[in-house]
Coordinates of C-alpha atoms in Angstrom, one line a residue:
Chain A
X848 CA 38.6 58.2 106.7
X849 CA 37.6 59.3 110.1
X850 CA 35.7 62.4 110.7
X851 CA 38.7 64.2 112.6
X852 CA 41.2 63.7 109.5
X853 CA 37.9 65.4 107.0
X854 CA 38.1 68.6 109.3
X855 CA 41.5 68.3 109.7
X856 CA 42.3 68.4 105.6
X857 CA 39.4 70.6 105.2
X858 CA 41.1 73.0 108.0
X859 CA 44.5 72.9 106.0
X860 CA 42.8 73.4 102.5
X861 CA 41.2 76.5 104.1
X862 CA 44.4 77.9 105.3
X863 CA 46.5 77.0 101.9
X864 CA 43.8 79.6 100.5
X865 CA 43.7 82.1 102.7
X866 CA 47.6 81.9 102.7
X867 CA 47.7 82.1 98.5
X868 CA 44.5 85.3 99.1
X869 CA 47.1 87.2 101.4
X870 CA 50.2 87.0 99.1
X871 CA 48.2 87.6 96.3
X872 CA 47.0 90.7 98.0
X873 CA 50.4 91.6 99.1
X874 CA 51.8 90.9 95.6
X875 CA 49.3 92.6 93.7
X876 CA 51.6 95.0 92.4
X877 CA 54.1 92.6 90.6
X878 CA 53.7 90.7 87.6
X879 CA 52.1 87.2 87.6
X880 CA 51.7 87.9 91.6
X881 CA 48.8 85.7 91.9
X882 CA 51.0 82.8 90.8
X883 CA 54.0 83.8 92.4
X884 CA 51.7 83.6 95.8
X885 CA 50.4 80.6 94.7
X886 CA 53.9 79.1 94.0
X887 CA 55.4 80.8 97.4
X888 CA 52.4 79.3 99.0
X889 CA 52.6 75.5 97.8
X890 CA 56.5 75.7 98.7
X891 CA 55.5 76.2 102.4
X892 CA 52.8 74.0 102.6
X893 CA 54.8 71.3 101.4
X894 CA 57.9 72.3 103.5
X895 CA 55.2 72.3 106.6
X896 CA 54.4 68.8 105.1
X897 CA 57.1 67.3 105.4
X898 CA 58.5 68.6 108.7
X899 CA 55.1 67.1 110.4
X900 CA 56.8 63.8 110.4
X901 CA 58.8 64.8 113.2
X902 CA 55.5 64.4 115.4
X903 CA 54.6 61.0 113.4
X904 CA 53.7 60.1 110.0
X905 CA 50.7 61.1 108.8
X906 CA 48.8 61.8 105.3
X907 CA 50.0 65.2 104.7
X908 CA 53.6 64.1 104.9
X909 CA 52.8 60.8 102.8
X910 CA 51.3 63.3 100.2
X911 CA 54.2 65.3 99.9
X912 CA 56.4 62.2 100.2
X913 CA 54.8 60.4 97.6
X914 CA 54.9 63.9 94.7
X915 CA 58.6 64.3 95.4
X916 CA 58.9 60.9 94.6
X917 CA 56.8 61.4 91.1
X918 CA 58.3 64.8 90.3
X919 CA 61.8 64.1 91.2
X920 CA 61.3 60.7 88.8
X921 CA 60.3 62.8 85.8
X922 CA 62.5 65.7 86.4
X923 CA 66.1 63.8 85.8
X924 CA 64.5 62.2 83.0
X925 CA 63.6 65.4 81.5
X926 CA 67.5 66.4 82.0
X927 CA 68.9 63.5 81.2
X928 CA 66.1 63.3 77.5
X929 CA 67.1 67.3 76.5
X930 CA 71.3 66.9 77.6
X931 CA 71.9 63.3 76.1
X932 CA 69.3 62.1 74.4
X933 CA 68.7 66.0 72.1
X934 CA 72.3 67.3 73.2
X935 CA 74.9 64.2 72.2
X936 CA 72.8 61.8 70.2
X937 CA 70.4 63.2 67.7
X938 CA 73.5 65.3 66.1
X939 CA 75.4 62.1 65.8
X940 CA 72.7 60.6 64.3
X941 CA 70.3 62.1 62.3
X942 CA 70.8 65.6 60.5
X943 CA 66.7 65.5 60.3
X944 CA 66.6 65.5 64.0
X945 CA 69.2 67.4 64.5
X946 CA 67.6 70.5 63.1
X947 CA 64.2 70.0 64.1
X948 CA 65.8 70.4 67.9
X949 CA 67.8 73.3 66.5
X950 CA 71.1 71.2 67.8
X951 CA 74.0 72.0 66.0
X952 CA 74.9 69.5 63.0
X953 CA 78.1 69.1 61.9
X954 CA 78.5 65.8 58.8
X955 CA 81.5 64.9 60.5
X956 CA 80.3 63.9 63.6
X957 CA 77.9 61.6 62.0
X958 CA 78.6 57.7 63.8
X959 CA 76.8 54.6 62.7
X960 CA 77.8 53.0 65.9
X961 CA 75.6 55.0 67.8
X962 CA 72.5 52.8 66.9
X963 CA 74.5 50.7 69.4
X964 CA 73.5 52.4 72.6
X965 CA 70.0 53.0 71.0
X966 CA 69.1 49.9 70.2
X967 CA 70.7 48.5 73.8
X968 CA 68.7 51.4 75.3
X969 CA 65.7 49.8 73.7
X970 CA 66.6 46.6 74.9
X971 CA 66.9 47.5 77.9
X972 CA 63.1 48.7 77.9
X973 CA 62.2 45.1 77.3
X974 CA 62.6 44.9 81.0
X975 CA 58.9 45.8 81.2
X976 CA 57.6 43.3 79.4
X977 CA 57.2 39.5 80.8
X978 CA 58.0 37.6 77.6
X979 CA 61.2 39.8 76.3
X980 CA 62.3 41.0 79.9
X981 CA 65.9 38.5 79.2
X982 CA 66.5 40.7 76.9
X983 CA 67.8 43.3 79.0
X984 CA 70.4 41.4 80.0
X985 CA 72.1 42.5 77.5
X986 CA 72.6 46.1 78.0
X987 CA 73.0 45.6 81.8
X988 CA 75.8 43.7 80.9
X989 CA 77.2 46.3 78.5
X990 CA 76.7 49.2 81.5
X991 CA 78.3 46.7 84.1
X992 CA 80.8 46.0 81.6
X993 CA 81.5 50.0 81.2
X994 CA 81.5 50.4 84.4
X995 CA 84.1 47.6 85.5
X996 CA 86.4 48.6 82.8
X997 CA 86.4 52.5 83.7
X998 CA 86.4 52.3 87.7
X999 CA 89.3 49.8 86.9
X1000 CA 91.2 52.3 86.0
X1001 CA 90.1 55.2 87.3
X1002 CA 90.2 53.8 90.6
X1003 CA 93.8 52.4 90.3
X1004 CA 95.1 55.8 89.8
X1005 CA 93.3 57.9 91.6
X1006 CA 92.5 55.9 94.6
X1007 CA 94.8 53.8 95.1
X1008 CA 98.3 55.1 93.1
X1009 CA 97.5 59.2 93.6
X1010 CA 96.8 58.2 97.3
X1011 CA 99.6 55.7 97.8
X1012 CA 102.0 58.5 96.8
X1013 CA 100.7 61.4 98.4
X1014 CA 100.9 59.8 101.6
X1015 CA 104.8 59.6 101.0
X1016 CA 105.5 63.0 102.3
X1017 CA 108.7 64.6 104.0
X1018 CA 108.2 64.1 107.6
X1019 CA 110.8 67.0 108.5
X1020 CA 108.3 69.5 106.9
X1021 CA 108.6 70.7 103.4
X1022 CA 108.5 74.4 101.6
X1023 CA 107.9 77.1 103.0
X1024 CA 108.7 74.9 105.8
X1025 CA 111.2 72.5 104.5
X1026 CA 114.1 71.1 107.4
X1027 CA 116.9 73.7 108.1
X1028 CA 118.5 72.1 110.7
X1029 CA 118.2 71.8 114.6
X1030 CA 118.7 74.9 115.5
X1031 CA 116.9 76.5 112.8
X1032 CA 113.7 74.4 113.9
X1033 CA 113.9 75.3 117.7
X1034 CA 114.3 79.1 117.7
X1035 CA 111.4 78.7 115.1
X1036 CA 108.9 76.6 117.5
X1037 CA 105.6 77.9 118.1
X1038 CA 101.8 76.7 117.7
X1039 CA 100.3 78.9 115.1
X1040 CA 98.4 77.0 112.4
X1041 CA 100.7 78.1 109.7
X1042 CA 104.1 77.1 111.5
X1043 CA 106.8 74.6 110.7
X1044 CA 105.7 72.6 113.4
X1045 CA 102.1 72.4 112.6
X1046 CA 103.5 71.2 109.0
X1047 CA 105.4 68.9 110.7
X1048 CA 102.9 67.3 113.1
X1049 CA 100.7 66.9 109.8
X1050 CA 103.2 65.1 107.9
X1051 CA 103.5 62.9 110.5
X1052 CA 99.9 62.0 111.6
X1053 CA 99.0 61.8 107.7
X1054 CA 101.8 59.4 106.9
X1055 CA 101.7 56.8 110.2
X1056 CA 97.6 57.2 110.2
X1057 CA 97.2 55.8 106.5
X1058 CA 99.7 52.9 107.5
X1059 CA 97.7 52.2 111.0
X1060 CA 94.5 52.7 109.0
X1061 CA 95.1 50.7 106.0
X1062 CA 96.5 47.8 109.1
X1063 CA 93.1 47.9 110.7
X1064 CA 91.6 47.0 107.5
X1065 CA 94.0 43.6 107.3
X1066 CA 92.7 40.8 108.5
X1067 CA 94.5 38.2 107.2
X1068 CA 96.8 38.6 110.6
X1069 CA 95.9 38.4 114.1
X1070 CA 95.8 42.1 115.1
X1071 CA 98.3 41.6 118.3
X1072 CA 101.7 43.1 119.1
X1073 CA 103.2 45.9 117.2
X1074 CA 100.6 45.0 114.6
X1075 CA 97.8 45.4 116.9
X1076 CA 99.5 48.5 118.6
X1077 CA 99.1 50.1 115.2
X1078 CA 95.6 48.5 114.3
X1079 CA 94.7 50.2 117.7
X1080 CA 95.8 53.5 116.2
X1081 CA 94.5 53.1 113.2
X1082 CA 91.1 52.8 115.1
X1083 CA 92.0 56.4 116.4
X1084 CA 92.5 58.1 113.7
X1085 CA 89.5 56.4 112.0
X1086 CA 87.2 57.5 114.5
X1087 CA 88.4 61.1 114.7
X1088 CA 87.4 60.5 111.1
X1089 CA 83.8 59.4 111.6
X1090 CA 83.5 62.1 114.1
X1091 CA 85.1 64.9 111.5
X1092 CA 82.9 63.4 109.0
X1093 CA 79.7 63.7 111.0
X1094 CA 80.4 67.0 112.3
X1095 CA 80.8 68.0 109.0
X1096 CA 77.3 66.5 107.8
X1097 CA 75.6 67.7 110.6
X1098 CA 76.8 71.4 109.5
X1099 CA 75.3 70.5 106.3
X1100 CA 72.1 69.4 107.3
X1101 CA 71.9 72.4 109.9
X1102 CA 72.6 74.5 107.0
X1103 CA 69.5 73.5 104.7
X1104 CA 67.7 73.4 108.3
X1105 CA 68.4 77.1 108.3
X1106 CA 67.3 77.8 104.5
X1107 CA 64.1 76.2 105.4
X1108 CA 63.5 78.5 107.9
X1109 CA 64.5 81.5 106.1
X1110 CA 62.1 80.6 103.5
X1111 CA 59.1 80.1 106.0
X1112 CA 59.9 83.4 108.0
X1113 CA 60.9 85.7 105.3
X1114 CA 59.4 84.5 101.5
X1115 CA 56.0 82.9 103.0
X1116 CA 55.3 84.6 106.3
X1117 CA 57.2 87.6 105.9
X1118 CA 58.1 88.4 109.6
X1119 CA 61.8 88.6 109.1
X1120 CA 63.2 90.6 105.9
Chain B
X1222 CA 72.7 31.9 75.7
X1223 CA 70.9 34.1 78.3
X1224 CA 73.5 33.4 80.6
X1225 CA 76.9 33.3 77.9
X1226 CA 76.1 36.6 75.7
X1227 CA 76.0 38.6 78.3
X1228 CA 79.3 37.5 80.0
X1229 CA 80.7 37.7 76.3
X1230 CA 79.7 41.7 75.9
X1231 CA 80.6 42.5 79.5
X1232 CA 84.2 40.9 78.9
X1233 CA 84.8 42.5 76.1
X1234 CA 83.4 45.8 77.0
X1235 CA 85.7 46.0 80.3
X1236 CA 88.7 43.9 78.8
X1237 CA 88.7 46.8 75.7
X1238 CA 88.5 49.8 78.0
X1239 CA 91.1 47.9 79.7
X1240 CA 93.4 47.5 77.3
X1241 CA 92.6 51.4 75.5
X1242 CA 94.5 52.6 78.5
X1243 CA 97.5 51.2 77.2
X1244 CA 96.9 51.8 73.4
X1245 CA 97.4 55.3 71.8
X1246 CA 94.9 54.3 68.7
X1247 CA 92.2 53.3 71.0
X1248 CA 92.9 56.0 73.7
X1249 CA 88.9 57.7 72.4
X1250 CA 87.4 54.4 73.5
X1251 CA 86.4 55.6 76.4
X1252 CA 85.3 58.9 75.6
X1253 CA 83.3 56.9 73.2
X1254 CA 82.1 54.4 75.8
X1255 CA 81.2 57.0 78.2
X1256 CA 78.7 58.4 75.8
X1257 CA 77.0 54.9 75.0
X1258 CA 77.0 55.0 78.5
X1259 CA 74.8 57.7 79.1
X1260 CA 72.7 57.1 76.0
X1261 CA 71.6 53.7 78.1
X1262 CA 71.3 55.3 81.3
X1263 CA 69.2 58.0 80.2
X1264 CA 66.9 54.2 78.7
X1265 CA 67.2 53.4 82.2
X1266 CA 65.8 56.4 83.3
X1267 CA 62.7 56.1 81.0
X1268 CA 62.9 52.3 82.6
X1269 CA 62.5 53.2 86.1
X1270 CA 59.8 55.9 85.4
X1271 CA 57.9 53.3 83.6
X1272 CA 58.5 51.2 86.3
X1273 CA 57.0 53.8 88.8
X1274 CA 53.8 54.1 87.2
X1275 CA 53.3 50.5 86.7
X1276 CA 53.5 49.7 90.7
X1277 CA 51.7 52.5 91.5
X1278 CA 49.0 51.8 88.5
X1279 CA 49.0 48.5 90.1
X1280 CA 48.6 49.6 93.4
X1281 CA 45.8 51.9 92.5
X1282 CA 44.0 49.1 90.4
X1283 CA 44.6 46.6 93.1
X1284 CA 43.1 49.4 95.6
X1285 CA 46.1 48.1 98.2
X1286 CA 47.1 50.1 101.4
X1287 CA 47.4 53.9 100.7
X1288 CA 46.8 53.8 97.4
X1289 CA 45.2 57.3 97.0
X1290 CA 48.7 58.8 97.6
X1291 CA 49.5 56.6 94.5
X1292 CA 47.4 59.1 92.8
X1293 CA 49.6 62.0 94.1
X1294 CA 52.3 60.2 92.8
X1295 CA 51.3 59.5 89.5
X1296 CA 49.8 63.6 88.7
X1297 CA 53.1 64.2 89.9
X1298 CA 54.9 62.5 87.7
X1299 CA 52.6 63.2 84.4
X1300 CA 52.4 67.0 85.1
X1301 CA 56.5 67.6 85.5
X1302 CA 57.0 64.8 82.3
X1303 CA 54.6 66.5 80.2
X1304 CA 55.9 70.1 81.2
X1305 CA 59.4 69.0 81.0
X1306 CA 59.2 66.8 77.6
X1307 CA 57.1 69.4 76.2
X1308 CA 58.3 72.6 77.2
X1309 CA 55.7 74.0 78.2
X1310 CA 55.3 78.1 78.7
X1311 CA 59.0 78.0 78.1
X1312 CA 59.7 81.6 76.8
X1313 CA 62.7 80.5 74.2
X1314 CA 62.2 78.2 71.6
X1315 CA 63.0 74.4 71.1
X1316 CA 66.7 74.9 71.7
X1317 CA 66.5 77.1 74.9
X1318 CA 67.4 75.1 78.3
X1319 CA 64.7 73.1 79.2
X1320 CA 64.7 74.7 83.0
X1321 CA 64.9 77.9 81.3
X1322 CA 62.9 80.6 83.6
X1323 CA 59.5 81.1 83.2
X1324 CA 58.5 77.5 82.1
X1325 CA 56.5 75.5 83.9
X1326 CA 59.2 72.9 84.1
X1327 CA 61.3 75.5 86.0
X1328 CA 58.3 76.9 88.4
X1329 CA 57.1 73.3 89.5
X1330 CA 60.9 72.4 90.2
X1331 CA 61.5 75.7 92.3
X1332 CA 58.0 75.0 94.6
X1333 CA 57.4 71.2 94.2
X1334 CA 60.9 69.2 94.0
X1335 CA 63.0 72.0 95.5
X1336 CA 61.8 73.0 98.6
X1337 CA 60.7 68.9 99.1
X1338 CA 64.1 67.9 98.5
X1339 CA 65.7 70.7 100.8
X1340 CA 63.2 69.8 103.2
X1341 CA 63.7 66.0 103.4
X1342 CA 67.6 66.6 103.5
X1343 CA 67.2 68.6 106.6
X1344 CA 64.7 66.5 108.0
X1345 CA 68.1 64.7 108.9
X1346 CA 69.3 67.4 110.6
X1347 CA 67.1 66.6 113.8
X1348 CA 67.3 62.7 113.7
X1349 CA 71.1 63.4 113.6
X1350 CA 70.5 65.2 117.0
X1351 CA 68.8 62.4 118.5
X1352 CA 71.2 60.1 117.0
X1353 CA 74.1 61.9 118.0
X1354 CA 72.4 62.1 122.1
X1355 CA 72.4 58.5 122.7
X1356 CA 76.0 57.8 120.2
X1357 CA 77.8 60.9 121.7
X1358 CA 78.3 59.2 125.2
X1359 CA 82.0 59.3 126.0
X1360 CA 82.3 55.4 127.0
X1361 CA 85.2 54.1 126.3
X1362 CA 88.5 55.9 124.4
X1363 CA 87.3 55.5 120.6
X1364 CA 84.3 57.2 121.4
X1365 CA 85.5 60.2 123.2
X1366 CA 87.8 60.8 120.3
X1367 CA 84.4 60.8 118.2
X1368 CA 83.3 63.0 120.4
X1369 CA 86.0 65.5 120.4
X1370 CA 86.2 65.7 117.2
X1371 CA 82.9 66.2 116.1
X1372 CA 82.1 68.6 119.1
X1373 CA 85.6 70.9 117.7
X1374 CA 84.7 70.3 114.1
X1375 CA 80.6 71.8 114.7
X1376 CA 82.3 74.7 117.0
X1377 CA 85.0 75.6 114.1
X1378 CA 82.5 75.8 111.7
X1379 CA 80.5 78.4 113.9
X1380 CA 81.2 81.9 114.9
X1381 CA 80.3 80.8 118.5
X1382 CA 84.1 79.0 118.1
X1383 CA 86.2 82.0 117.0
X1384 CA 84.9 83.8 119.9
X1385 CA 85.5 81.4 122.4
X1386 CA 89.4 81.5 121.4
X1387 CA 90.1 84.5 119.9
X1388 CA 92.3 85.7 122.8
X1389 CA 94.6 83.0 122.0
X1390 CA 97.9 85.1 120.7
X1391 CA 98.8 84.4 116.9
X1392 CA 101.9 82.5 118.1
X1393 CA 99.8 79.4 119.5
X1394 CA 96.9 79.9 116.8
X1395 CA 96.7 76.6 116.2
X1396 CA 94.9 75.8 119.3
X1397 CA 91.7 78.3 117.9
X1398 CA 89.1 76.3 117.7
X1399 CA 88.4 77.2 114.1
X1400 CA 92.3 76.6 113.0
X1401 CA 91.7 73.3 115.4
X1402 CA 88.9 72.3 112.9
X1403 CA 90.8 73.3 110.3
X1404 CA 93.8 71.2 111.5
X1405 CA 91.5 67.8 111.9
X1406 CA 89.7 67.9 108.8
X1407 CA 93.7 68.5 107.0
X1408 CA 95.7 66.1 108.9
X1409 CA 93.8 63.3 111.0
X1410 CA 90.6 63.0 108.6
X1411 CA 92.5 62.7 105.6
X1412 CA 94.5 60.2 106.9
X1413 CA 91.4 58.2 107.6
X1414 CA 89.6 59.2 104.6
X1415 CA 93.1 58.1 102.7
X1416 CA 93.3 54.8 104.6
X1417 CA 89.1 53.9 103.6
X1418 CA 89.4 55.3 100.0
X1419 CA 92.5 52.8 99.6
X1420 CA 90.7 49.8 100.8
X1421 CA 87.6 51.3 99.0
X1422 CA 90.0 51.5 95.6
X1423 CA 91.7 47.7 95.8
X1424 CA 88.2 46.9 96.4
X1425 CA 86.9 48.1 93.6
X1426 CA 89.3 46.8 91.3
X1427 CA 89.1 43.4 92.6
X1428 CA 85.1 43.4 92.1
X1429 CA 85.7 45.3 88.5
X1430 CA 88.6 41.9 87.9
X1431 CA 85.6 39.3 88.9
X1432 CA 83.1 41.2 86.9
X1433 CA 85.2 41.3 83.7
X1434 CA 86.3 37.6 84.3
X1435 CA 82.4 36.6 85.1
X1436 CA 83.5 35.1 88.4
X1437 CA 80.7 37.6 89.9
X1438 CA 77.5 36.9 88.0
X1439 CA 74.8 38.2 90.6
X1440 CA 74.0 40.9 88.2
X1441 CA 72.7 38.3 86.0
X1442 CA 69.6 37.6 88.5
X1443 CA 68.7 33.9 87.8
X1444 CA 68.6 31.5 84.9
X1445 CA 65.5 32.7 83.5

């Protein structure tokens, strides 16, 4: 390493301590306040690490990147070892277990065939090894299998039946706005967001922009006369789509943007309250 | 063998769930299935963190590019797997949650993995912005629809856009920018959303169909 990057670390060592010393300080009243202070402190830094990438990437962001990747690994494998492996296994499986976890045990729900996903699971392990690593073939196929069979289903109904039929909707409105006639409809017309004929207007779009969408996606025709006049629309309404879609992540993002800052202004530095 | 068991158990596996659907007696099959389901994937999880420190032990062994962060990584990973398998300084006993408060499990997730996984997400939130600075440039029709939409979805969601139209009377309200937003996201989003989950569904069961029937065998890797 060069010289530069020693005083550099060295420089942000220094202030990570002086940081922890002046919460500590400030904290000194409360319980465990010289953790807390070092916990508030750590939080920043690493939130600080991170957001250096936006000038170019650099070590401290490469250390932070490469501990979320560690800690994130072991923390769903935690969850997933205490919920599954302690919560729906062990009492199906072994009354011994079962109460050294303290999980409730019931001799009814006792099921041989869950050696099945066990022994799979170990199978699947085998992956690590060079010389046994075919054998976790076996239980990829059995997730794949899963898998295939559920989304099957699950997608038949609700993505493709649920959606079919709620696009068949009553294009002269529906209750409270449901079609009373001409004259009815005109002495009624105005533009507020709850009205008949922005009920209408939504039946509408949502009915003919599923049709011109769904065309767009067909392209075992040549997209040209009324079909491409509807493919053509269908491109509309998909990119008022992508652009309500990002609009909506970008709120998202500017959202946890915002959090971040709160944190660094009002739990580390303390400027805002 | 390698090739044919496999085939065998995802065939029958998919072709049974399948086929519960339709049967009363069997209907719990895929309650049943589910679990086995998650009972491998928590293996898998144990997989891919043995996986983790096995590139990065290699990487550290084979001292390759960076591999002091490899370090980082693998501390990381130890301390929260120890803390978490462990319990450690968890104030209930074996049965409490593991991210009960006050264990370490808890305190390294709320200033480690938290605030890095907050951070990272909104990392995005400024390549967005530059993304959306050379994308957002009203060239042709499409685009200024993308524009539009996006500019009266991010002012909707903002008190910056009930300002702007809050004079509008009650009898046109529809054209405030928040009830605008409102209006997209309900009526011409869902449409498109509708029209990509529908191809996204007949996909998915044609893919699940070649699966099942072992047309698509990529899964499979080679013939090892």
């Amino acid at each position: 390493m060069k010289r530069t990057t020693y005083i550099v670390v060295a420089g942000v060592v220094l202030l990570f301590g002086l940081s922890w010393v002046l919460h500590a300080v400030s904290m000194s009243g409360e319980a465990d306040g010289v953790a807390r202070a070092f916990m508030i402190t750590i939080a920043a830094f690493l939130t600080l690490a991170i957001y250096s990438f936006l000038y170019k990437d650099n070590p401290f962001y490469k250390f932070a990147e490469h501990l979320y990747v560690g800690v994130s690994a072991a923390y769903w494998m935690c969850q997933a070892f205490w919920s599954t492996i302690v919560g729906n296994l062990f009492p199906r499986l072994s009354e011994g277990l079962s109460n050294y976890f303290q999980q409730p045990y019931q001799a009814s729900d006792w099921n041989i065939t869950y050696w099945i996903p066990v022994i799979l699971g170990i199978m699947l392990l085998m992956r690590l090894t060079q010389k046994y690593g075919w054998m976790s073939r076996w239980p990829l196929a059995m997730i794949v299998g899963t898998t295939a069979g559920l989304n099957f289903v699950r997608y038949l109904r609700s993505d493709f039946i649920v959606q079919v039929s709620s696009t068949f909707m009553p294009l002269l409105g529906e209750d409270p706005h449901g079609w009373q006639g001409f004259g009815a409809f005109f002495s009624n017309l105005d533009l507020s967001a709850s009205g008949q004929l922005a009920a209408i207007v939504s039946n509408w779009v949502i009915f003919f922009g599923v049709i011109c969408g769904i065309i767009y996606f067909y392209f075992s025709k040549e997209h040209s006369g009324a079909f491409g006049r509807a493919s053509r629309l269908g491109i509309w309404i998909l990119m008022i789509t992508f652009g309500a879609s990002f609009g909506y992540t970008v709120m998202g993002r500017i959202s946890l943007l915002v959090g971040r800052i709160t944190f660094l202004f009002r739990d580390w530095l303390e400027i805002i309250s | 063998m390698r090739q044919q068991v496999p085939l065998l158990i995802t065939f029958i596996v998919g072709s049974l769930l399948i086929v519960s659907v339709f049967i009363p007696p069997f209907g719990d099959l895929e309650t049943t299935f589910n679990i086995w389901f998650d009972i491998i994937a928590v293996f898998a999880f144990f997989l891919g963190g043995g996986n983790l420190l096995r590139v990065h032990i290699n990487k550290l062994r084979k001292r390759k590019r960076d591999w002091g962060f490899s370090i980082v990584t693998i501390v990381g990973f130890s301390v929260m797997l120890i803390a978490g398998l462990f319990k450690i300084g968890n104030p209930g006993d074996i049965a409490s949650a593991v991210d009960a408060p006050g264990s370490l499990f808890y305190d390294i997730f709320n200033s480690v993995q938290y605030p890095l996984s907050a951070t990272m997400y909104s990392l995005l939130a400024f390549f967005v912005a530059s993304a959306s600075y050379r994308a957002f440039r009203a060239k042709n029709r499409e685009a200024t629809l993308l524009l539009i939409a996006a500019f009266i979805i991010l002012l909707g969601r903002t008190p910056f856009g009930m300002m702007l139209t809050s004079w509008v009377p009650d009898s046109t309200s529809l054209l405030q920018i928040p009830n605008l937003a409102q209006w997209i996201m309900n009526s011409p989003n869902l449409a498109g959303q509708r029209a990509i989950m529908i191809g996204i569904g007949l996909g998915v069961i044609s893919m699940s169909l070649r699966l099942i029937l072992g047309i698509e065998r990529s899964y499979l890797g080679g013939d090892k």
